[in-house]
Amino acid sequence: MNEPATPVSTASDDWIARHDAALSPNYKRFDVVIERGAGSRLWGVDGKEYLDLFAGFGAPLLGHCHPELVEAAREQAEKLWHVGNLLHTLPQVEAAERLRDASGFEALPFFCHSGADANDAAFKLARLYGKANRGASTGAHGRYKVISTTRSFHGRSFGAMGATGNPAVRKGFEPLPPGYANVAYDDVSALEAAIDAETVAIIAEPMQGEGGMNVPDAGYFKALRALCDEHDLLLIADEVWTGCGRTGRWFAHHHWGAAPDLMSLGKGVGGGLALGVSCVSPRLADLIDPRVQGGVKHATTLGGNCVTMAVAAKLLEIVERDGLSQHADELGEHAKGVLRDGLASSAVREVRGLGLFLGVELDVPQEAAGAKAREVVLACMERGVMVNGTASGVIRVAPPINIERDEFDRGLSVLIEVISA
Ligand code: PLP
């Protein structure tokens, strides 16, 4: 693992002042300025080292500056960056073949830039499906409604925000686009009751991340599949957080033995570069094929640019080659055991999750939950370990999926000490 170069400045405050003067104040950031990273470690401009157990909200799936990804990016950057999607390029084919083969449902990927982008592409395709397969709909637009679930997060574009089941995300942006219904997560009857003649799709995370690391009942996803089959609906699996080995399977829906019609990817699939993917079942391909439709139905200029694709193809190769889904599965089970044992006498309600996508729910009243989670995150950071906290009081642990056990254990023991203090 590379050691950091000499820090460019020891004055984090200078960078924060320049940052505040120059950037949109969009985010609520900690007073930490990161200069470089390697594997699961980060270094601040002040030289402080951190163990990153919540690497970039899941995007640097293989850690920071993975040497093989750096090499793939460098090699491709010297060859070709982008030509647009009127032409074929090699890295798109390589990344697409790997995704298709890993998906388990022969998925055909459409490349875009973010998780929200991928979900928007899926919603647009669902509307095309609803027009082509009107069913009992008597409305002018055929079937167009998408049912999503409470505590879900699908992104912040207008389409994805419409489906997001967190009122705080939507607040202030009304009126939202029409065509979304929101029902309780992990509740099949609630979902069934919400289906009407205008419904065309169901979107769900096979395990919720932003909503509090919620693992559904083992039969939930299969029941959604059955409902979709019964009512001719499309099942959209939002695997933006859970895809590419994170939960101990190639994709989290593989835990549940039910294939979706559409799968949205983002975050980890790009290894830290901007990549979203809407994976489409072959049976839907005609709906977006310009040769069938007489025109292009969806597109984005930089989608599938060569450098991002070369990195994604290499990342998928490494996940397969190094058995990283299994590594995540085993290390996740180990970590749950360590956390449960270590926190047995602490104020913790539950330790849960799949693979290296874990949550520790603190036992605090709801009104104090966000503040308490922040306190834990800050105390860990002070001790050189990065974790994340949700407003609902869940501490989230999602390290790079190739993290080694010793390193991970070191971080977990800091987390246990901080929560137990
Ligand atoms: N879907 C899920 C399940 C997510 O967790 C997120 C982001 O956290 C998104 C979609 C949106 O992804 P992005 O931020 O890349 O637009």
Coordinates of C-alpha atoms and ligand atoms in Angstrom, one line a residue:
M1 CA 0.0 0.0 0.0
N2 CA 1.4 3.4 -0.9
E3 CA 2.3 5.8 1.8
P4 CA 1.1 9.4 1.4
A5 CA 3.2 12.0 -0.2
T6 CA 4.2 14.9 2.0
P7 CA 1.0 16.8 2.7
V8 CA 0.6 19.9 0.5
S9 CA -0.6 21.9 3.4
T10 CA -1.1 21.3 7.1
A11 CA -3.8 24.0 7.3
S12 CA -7.1 22.3 6.8
D13 CA -8.7 25.5 7.8
D14 CA -7.3 27.3 4.8
W15 CA -8.8 24.8 2.4
I16 CA -12.1 24.9 4.2
A17 CA -12.2 28.7 4.0
R18 CA -11.4 28.6 0.3
H19 CA -13.9 25.8 -0.2
D20 CA -16.6 27.8 1.5
A21 CA -15.8 30.9 -0.6
A22 CA -15.8 29.0 -3.9
L23 CA -18.4 26.1 -3.8
S24 CA -22.2 25.9 -3.7
P25 CA -23.0 25.3 0.0
N26 CA -24.9 22.2 -1.0
Y27 CA -23.5 19.7 1.5
K28 CA -23.1 19.5 5.2
R29 CA -19.4 18.5 5.5
F30 CA -17.2 17.6 8.4
D31 CA -14.1 19.8 9.0
V32 CA -11.8 17.3 7.4
V33 CA -9.9 17.8 4.1
I34 CA -8.7 14.7 2.4
E35 CA -5.8 14.8 0.1
R36 CA -5.2 11.2 -1.0
G37 CA -6.2 7.6 -0.4
A38 CA -5.0 4.0 -0.9
G39 CA -7.0 0.9 -0.4
S40 CA -9.1 1.4 2.8
R41 CA -7.0 4.3 4.0
L42 CA -7.3 8.0 3.6
W43 CA -5.0 10.8 4.5
G44 CA -5.9 14.4 5.3
V45 CA -3.9 17.4 4.2
D46 CA -2.8 17.6 7.8
G47 CA -1.2 14.1 7.5
K48 CA -3.8 12.4 9.7
E49 CA -4.6 8.8 8.6
Y50 CA -8.1 7.3 8.5
L51 CA -9.4 3.9 8.0
D52 CA -12.3 4.3 5.7
L53 CA -15.2 2.0 6.7
F54 CA -17.7 4.0 4.6
A55 CA -15.8 4.5 1.4
G56 CA -17.4 7.3 -0.6
F57 CA -21.0 6.2 0.0
G58 CA -20.1 2.9 -1.6
A59 CA -18.6 4.2 -4.8
P60 CA -14.9 3.2 -4.4
L61 CA -16.0 -0.5 -4.1
L62 CA -12.4 -1.7 -4.3
G63 CA -11.0 1.1 -2.1
H64 CA -9.1 4.2 -3.1
C65 CA -6.8 4.2 -6.1
H66 CA -6.8 0.5 -6.7
P67 CA -3.6 0.0 -8.7
E68 CA -5.3 -2.1 -11.4
L69 CA -8.1 0.4 -11.8
V70 CA -5.6 3.2 -12.0
E71 CA -3.7 1.3 -14.7
A72 CA -7.0 0.5 -16.6
A73 CA -7.9 4.2 -16.5
R74 CA -4.4 5.3 -17.6
E75 CA -4.1 2.8 -20.4
Q76 CA -7.6 3.8 -21.8
A77 CA -7.0 7.5 -21.3
E78 CA -4.0 7.3 -23.6
K79 CA -6.0 5.5 -26.3
L80 CA -9.5 7.0 -26.5
W81 CA -11.8 9.0 -24.2
H82 CA -15.1 9.4 -25.9
V83 CA -16.7 9.3 -29.4
G84 CA -20.4 9.3 -28.6
N85 CA -22.9 6.5 -29.0
L86 CA -23.3 6.6 -32.8
L87 CA -20.1 4.4 -32.9
H88 CA -19.2 1.2 -31.1
T89 CA -16.3 1.2 -28.6
L90 CA -14.4 -1.7 -27.0
P91 CA -14.7 -1.0 -23.3
Q92 CA -18.5 -0.7 -23.4
V93 CA -18.7 -4.2 -24.9
E94 CA -16.4 -5.6 -22.3
A95 CA -18.2 -4.0 -19.3
A96 CA -21.6 -4.9 -20.8
E97 CA -20.7 -8.6 -21.3
R98 CA -19.5 -8.8 -17.7
L99 CA -22.7 -7.3 -16.3
R100 CA -24.9 -9.4 -18.5
D101 CA -23.1 -12.6 -17.4
A102 CA -23.2 -11.6 -13.7
S103 CA -26.8 -10.4 -13.7
G104 CA -28.4 -13.8 -13.8
F105 CA -31.2 -12.5 -16.1
E106 CA -29.1 -11.8 -19.3
A107 CA -29.4 -8.0 -18.5
L108 CA -28.7 -5.6 -21.3
P109 CA -27.0 -2.5 -19.8
F110 CA -27.7 1.1 -20.7
F111 CA -24.9 3.3 -19.4
C112 CA -25.5 6.7 -17.8
H113 CA -23.9 8.6 -15.0
S114 CA -25.6 8.0 -11.6
G115 CA -28.0 6.0 -9.7
A116 CA -30.8 8.5 -10.2
D117 CA -30.1 8.5 -13.9
A118 CA -30.4 4.7 -14.0
N119 CA -33.7 4.8 -12.1
D120 CA -35.0 7.5 -14.5
A121 CA -34.1 5.3 -17.5
A122 CA -36.0 2.4 -15.8
F123 CA -39.1 4.6 -15.2
K124 CA -39.1 5.9 -18.8
L125 CA -38.9 2.3 -20.1
A126 CA -41.7 1.3 -17.7
R127 CA -43.9 4.0 -19.2
L128 CA -43.2 2.7 -22.7
Y129 CA -44.2 -0.7 -21.5
G130 CA -47.4 0.7 -20.0
K131 CA -48.4 2.2 -23.3
A132 CA -47.6 -0.9 -25.3
N133 CA -49.3 -3.1 -22.8
R134 CA -52.3 -1.1 -21.6
G135 CA -54.1 -3.9 -19.8
A136 CA -57.2 -2.7 -18.1
S137 CA -56.2 1.0 -18.3
T138 CA -58.7 3.3 -19.9
G139 CA -56.7 6.5 -19.4
A140 CA -55.1 8.5 -22.2
H141 CA -51.6 7.4 -21.1
G142 CA -52.1 3.7 -20.6
R143 CA -50.4 2.3 -17.5
Y144 CA -47.8 4.6 -16.0
K145 CA -47.8 4.4 -12.2
V146 CA -44.8 3.1 -10.2
I147 CA -45.2 1.8 -6.7
S148 CA -42.3 2.4 -4.4
T149 CA -41.8 1.8 -0.7
T150 CA -41.4 3.9 2.5
R151 CA -37.9 4.6 3.7
S152 CA -36.6 4.0 0.1
F153 CA -34.1 6.2 -1.6
H154 CA -33.9 6.2 -5.3
G155 CA -32.1 9.5 -6.0
R156 CA -32.7 13.2 -6.3
S157 CA -33.6 13.8 -10.0
F158 CA -37.3 14.7 -10.4
G159 CA -38.1 11.1 -11.5
A160 CA -36.1 9.3 -8.9
M161 CA -37.2 11.8 -6.1
G162 CA -40.8 11.1 -7.0
A163 CA -40.3 7.4 -6.1
T164 CA -38.2 8.1 -3.1
G165 CA -40.1 7.2 0.1
N166 CA -38.6 9.8 2.4
P167 CA -40.7 13.0 2.7
A168 CA -37.6 15.0 3.7
V169 CA -36.0 14.4 0.3
R170 CA -39.2 15.6 -1.5
K171 CA -40.0 18.5 0.7
G172 CA -39.9 21.9 -1.0
F173 CA -40.0 20.5 -4.6
E174 CA -43.7 20.0 -5.0
P175 CA -45.5 19.6 -7.3
L176 CA -43.8 16.3 -8.0
P177 CA -44.2 14.4 -11.2
P178 CA -47.4 12.4 -11.2
G179 CA -47.5 8.6 -11.2
Y180 CA -46.0 7.4 -7.9
A181 CA -47.5 5.6 -5.0
N182 CA -45.6 4.8 -1.8
V183 CA -46.3 1.9 0.5
A184 CA -44.7 0.3 3.5
Y185 CA -41.4 -1.6 2.8
D186 CA -41.4 -5.4 3.4
D187 CA -45.2 -5.5 3.4
V188 CA -46.6 -7.5 0.5
S189 CA -50.3 -6.9 1.3
A190 CA -49.8 -3.1 1.3
L191 CA -48.2 -3.3 -2.1
E192 CA -50.9 -5.5 -3.5
A193 CA -53.6 -3.1 -2.2
A194 CA -51.9 -0.2 -4.0
I195 CA -52.0 -1.8 -7.4
D196 CA -54.7 -0.3 -9.7
A197 CA -55.5 -0.3 -13.4
E198 CA -52.8 2.4 -14.0
T199 CA -50.0 0.6 -12.3
V200 CA -47.1 -0.5 -14.5
A201 CA -44.1 -1.2 -12.2
I202 CA -42.8 -1.8 -8.7
I203 CA -39.4 -0.5 -7.6
A204 CA -37.7 -1.7 -4.5
E205 CA -34.3 -2.0 -3.0
P206 CA -33.5 -5.7 -2.2
M207 CA -32.0 -4.3 1.0
Q208 CA -32.6 -0.7 2.0
G209 CA -29.5 1.4 2.6
E210 CA -30.3 5.1 3.0
G211 CA -33.5 4.2 4.8
G212 CA -31.6 2.5 7.7
M213 CA -30.0 -0.7 6.5
N214 CA -33.3 -2.7 6.4
V215 CA -33.1 -6.3 5.4
P216 CA -36.6 -7.5 4.2
D217 CA -38.1 -10.9 5.0
A218 CA -36.5 -13.7 2.9
G219 CA -39.8 -14.1 0.9
Y220 CA -40.4 -10.4 0.2
F221 CA -38.7 -10.0 -3.2
K222 CA -40.1 -13.3 -4.4
A223 CA -43.6 -12.2 -3.5
L224 CA -43.0 -8.9 -5.4
R225 CA -42.0 -11.0 -8.4
A226 CA -45.1 -13.1 -8.1
L227 CA -47.3 -9.9 -7.9
C228 CA -45.6 -8.5 -10.9
D229 CA -46.2 -11.7 -12.9
E230 CA -49.8 -11.8 -11.8
H231 CA -50.6 -8.2 -12.7
D232 CA -48.2 -7.8 -15.7
L233 CA -46.0 -5.3 -13.9
L234 CA -42.3 -4.6 -14.2
L235 CA -40.1 -5.3 -11.2
I236 CA -37.3 -2.8 -10.9
A237 CA -34.6 -3.7 -8.4
D238 CA -32.7 -0.7 -7.2
E239 CA -29.2 -2.2 -6.6
V240 CA -27.4 1.2 -6.7
W241 CA -26.0 0.5 -3.2
T242 CA -26.3 -3.3 -3.1
G243 CA -24.8 -4.3 -6.5
C244 CA -21.5 -5.8 -7.6
G245 CA -20.7 -8.0 -4.6
R246 CA -21.4 -5.5 -1.8
T247 CA -23.9 -7.7 0.0
G248 CA -22.1 -11.0 -0.5
R249 CA -23.8 -11.9 -3.8
W250 CA -23.2 -10.4 -7.3
F251 CA -26.5 -8.6 -6.8
A252 CA -28.6 -8.5 -3.7
H253 CA -31.7 -9.9 -5.5
H254 CA -29.6 -13.2 -5.8
H255 CA -30.1 -13.6 -2.1
W256 CA -33.9 -13.8 -2.7
G257 CA -34.0 -16.0 -5.8
A258 CA -36.2 -13.7 -7.8
A259 CA -35.0 -11.9 -11.0
P260 CA -36.1 -8.3 -11.8
D261 CA -37.1 -7.0 -15.2
L262 CA -34.9 -3.9 -14.7
M263 CA -32.0 -3.4 -12.4
S264 CA -30.5 0.0 -11.5
L265 CA -26.8 0.3 -10.7
G266 CA -24.6 3.2 -9.6
K267 CA -22.0 3.9 -6.9
G268 CA -19.7 0.8 -6.8
V269 CA -20.1 -0.2 -10.5
G270 CA -17.9 2.7 -11.5
G271 CA -15.4 2.2 -8.7
G272 CA -15.5 5.9 -7.9
L273 CA -16.1 7.3 -11.4
A274 CA -19.5 8.6 -12.4
L275 CA -21.4 5.6 -13.7
G276 CA -25.0 4.5 -13.6
V277 CA -26.4 1.5 -15.4
S278 CA -30.0 0.6 -16.2
C279 CA -29.9 -3.1 -16.9
V280 CA -32.8 -4.2 -19.0
S281 CA -34.3 -7.7 -19.4
P282 CA -34.0 -8.9 -23.1
R283 CA -37.8 -9.3 -23.3
L284 CA -38.1 -5.5 -23.0
A285 CA -35.4 -4.6 -25.5
D286 CA -37.7 -3.9 -28.4
L287 CA -39.3 -1.0 -26.5
I288 CA -36.1 1.0 -26.6
D289 CA -34.6 -0.3 -29.9
P290 CA -34.6 2.6 -32.5
R291 CA -34.7 0.0 -35.3
V292 CA -38.1 -1.2 -33.9
Q293 CA -39.4 2.1 -32.6
G294 CA -38.3 4.3 -35.5
G295 CA -36.3 6.6 -33.2
V296 CA -34.1 6.8 -30.2
K297 CA -36.1 6.6 -27.0
H298 CA -33.5 7.5 -24.4
A299 CA -29.9 8.7 -24.6
T300 CA -27.1 10.6 -22.9
T301 CA -24.1 12.2 -24.5
L302 CA -21.3 10.9 -22.3
G303 CA -22.9 7.6 -21.3
G304 CA -20.5 4.8 -21.7
N305 CA -17.4 7.0 -22.1
C306 CA -14.3 4.8 -22.7
V307 CA -12.4 5.7 -19.5
T308 CA -15.3 4.9 -17.1
M309 CA -16.1 1.8 -19.1
A310 CA -12.5 0.5 -18.9
V311 CA -12.5 1.0 -15.2
A312 CA -15.9 -0.7 -14.8
A313 CA -14.8 -3.7 -16.9
K314 CA -11.7 -4.1 -14.9
L315 CA -13.5 -3.7 -11.6
L316 CA -16.0 -6.4 -12.6
E317 CA -13.2 -8.7 -13.7
I318 CA -11.5 -8.2 -10.3
V319 CA -14.7 -8.9 -8.3
E320 CA -15.1 -12.2 -10.2
R321 CA -11.4 -13.1 -10.2
D322 CA -10.8 -12.5 -6.5
G323 CA -14.1 -13.9 -5.3
L324 CA -15.0 -10.7 -3.6
S325 CA -18.7 -11.4 -3.2
Q326 CA -17.8 -14.4 -1.2
H327 CA -15.2 -12.4 0.7
A328 CA -17.8 -9.8 1.5
D329 CA -20.2 -12.5 2.6
E330 CA -17.7 -14.2 4.9
L331 CA -16.3 -10.9 6.3
G332 CA -19.8 -9.6 6.8
E333 CA -20.9 -12.6 8.8
H334 CA -17.7 -12.3 10.9
A335 CA -18.3 -8.6 11.5
K336 CA -21.9 -9.1 12.6
G337 CA -20.6 -11.6 15.2
V338 CA -17.9 -9.2 16.4
L339 CA -20.3 -6.3 16.7
R340 CA -23.0 -8.4 18.4
D341 CA -20.6 -9.8 20.9
G342 CA -18.7 -6.5 21.5
L343 CA -21.9 -4.4 21.8
A344 CA -24.0 -7.0 23.8
S345 CA -24.1 -4.8 26.9
S346 CA -24.3 -1.4 25.0
A347 CA -27.2 0.7 24.1
V348 CA -27.8 -0.9 20.7
R349 CA -31.1 -2.2 19.4
E350 CA -29.8 -4.3 16.5
V351 CA -26.9 -5.2 14.3
R352 CA -28.1 -6.1 10.8
G353 CA -27.1 -6.2 7.2
L354 CA -25.9 -8.4 4.4
G355 CA -22.3 -8.8 3.4
L356 CA -20.3 -5.7 3.8
F357 CA -23.4 -3.5 4.1
L358 CA -24.0 -3.3 7.8
G359 CA -26.0 -1.2 10.2
V360 CA -25.8 -0.8 14.0
E361 CA -29.1 0.7 15.3
L362 CA -28.5 2.7 18.4
D363 CA -31.0 2.4 21.2
V364 CA -32.0 6.1 21.6
P365 CA -35.3 8.0 21.4
Q366 CA -36.1 9.0 17.8
E367 CA -35.8 12.7 18.5
A368 CA -32.2 12.3 19.7
A369 CA -31.2 9.6 17.2
G370 CA -29.6 11.8 14.5
A371 CA -27.5 13.8 17.0
K372 CA -26.4 10.6 18.8
A373 CA -25.4 9.0 15.5
R374 CA -23.4 12.1 14.6
E375 CA -21.7 12.0 17.9
V376 CA -20.6 8.4 17.3
V377 CA -19.3 9.3 13.8
L378 CA -17.3 12.2 15.1
A379 CA -15.8 10.2 17.9
C380 CA -14.8 7.5 15.5
M381 CA -13.3 10.1 13.1
E382 CA -11.3 11.6 15.9
R383 CA -9.8 8.1 16.4
G384 CA -9.1 7.7 12.7
V385 CA -12.0 5.6 11.6
M386 CA -14.7 6.7 9.1
V387 CA -18.3 5.4 9.5
N388 CA -21.6 7.0 8.7
G389 CA -24.7 7.8 10.7
T390 CA -28.3 8.2 9.6
A391 CA -30.9 10.6 11.0
S392 CA -32.7 7.5 12.3
G393 CA -29.7 6.6 14.5
V394 CA -28.2 3.8 12.5
I395 CA -24.4 3.7 12.2
R396 CA -23.5 2.4 8.8
V397 CA -20.5 0.3 8.0
A398 CA -19.7 -0.3 4.3
P399 CA -16.0 -0.6 3.7
P400 CA -14.3 -1.4 0.3
I401 CA -15.3 -5.0 -0.3
N402 CA -11.7 -6.1 -0.6
I403 CA -10.8 -4.9 2.8
E404 CA -8.6 -7.3 4.8
R405 CA -9.9 -8.9 8.0
D406 CA -7.2 -7.4 10.3
E407 CA -7.7 -3.9 9.1
F408 CA -11.5 -4.3 9.4
D409 CA -11.3 -5.7 12.9
R410 CA -9.2 -2.8 13.9
G411 CA -11.9 -0.4 12.8
L412 CA -14.7 -2.5 14.3
S413 CA -13.0 -2.4 17.7
V414 CA -12.8 1.4 17.6
L415 CA -16.5 1.5 16.7
I416 CA -17.3 -0.8 19.6
E417 CA -15.3 1.2 22.1
V418 CA -16.9 4.5 20.9
I419 CA -20.5 3.1 21.2
S420 CA -19.8 1.5 24.5
A421 CA -18.1 4.5 26.1
Ligands
PLP1 N1 -30.7 4.3 -5.4 C1 -30.2 4.0 -4.2 C2 -30.7 2.7 -3.5 C3 -29.3 4.8 -3.5 O1 -28.8 4.5 -2.3 C4 -28.9 6.0 -4.2 C5 -28.0 6.9 -3.6 O2 -27.6 6.8 -2.4 C6 -29.4 6.3 -5.4 C7 -30.3 5.4 -6.0 C8 -29.1 7.6 -6.2 O3 -27.8 7.4 -6.7 P1 -27.0 8.7 -7.1 O4 -26.6 9.5 -5.9 O5 -25.8 8.2 -7.8 O6 -27.9 9.5 -8.0

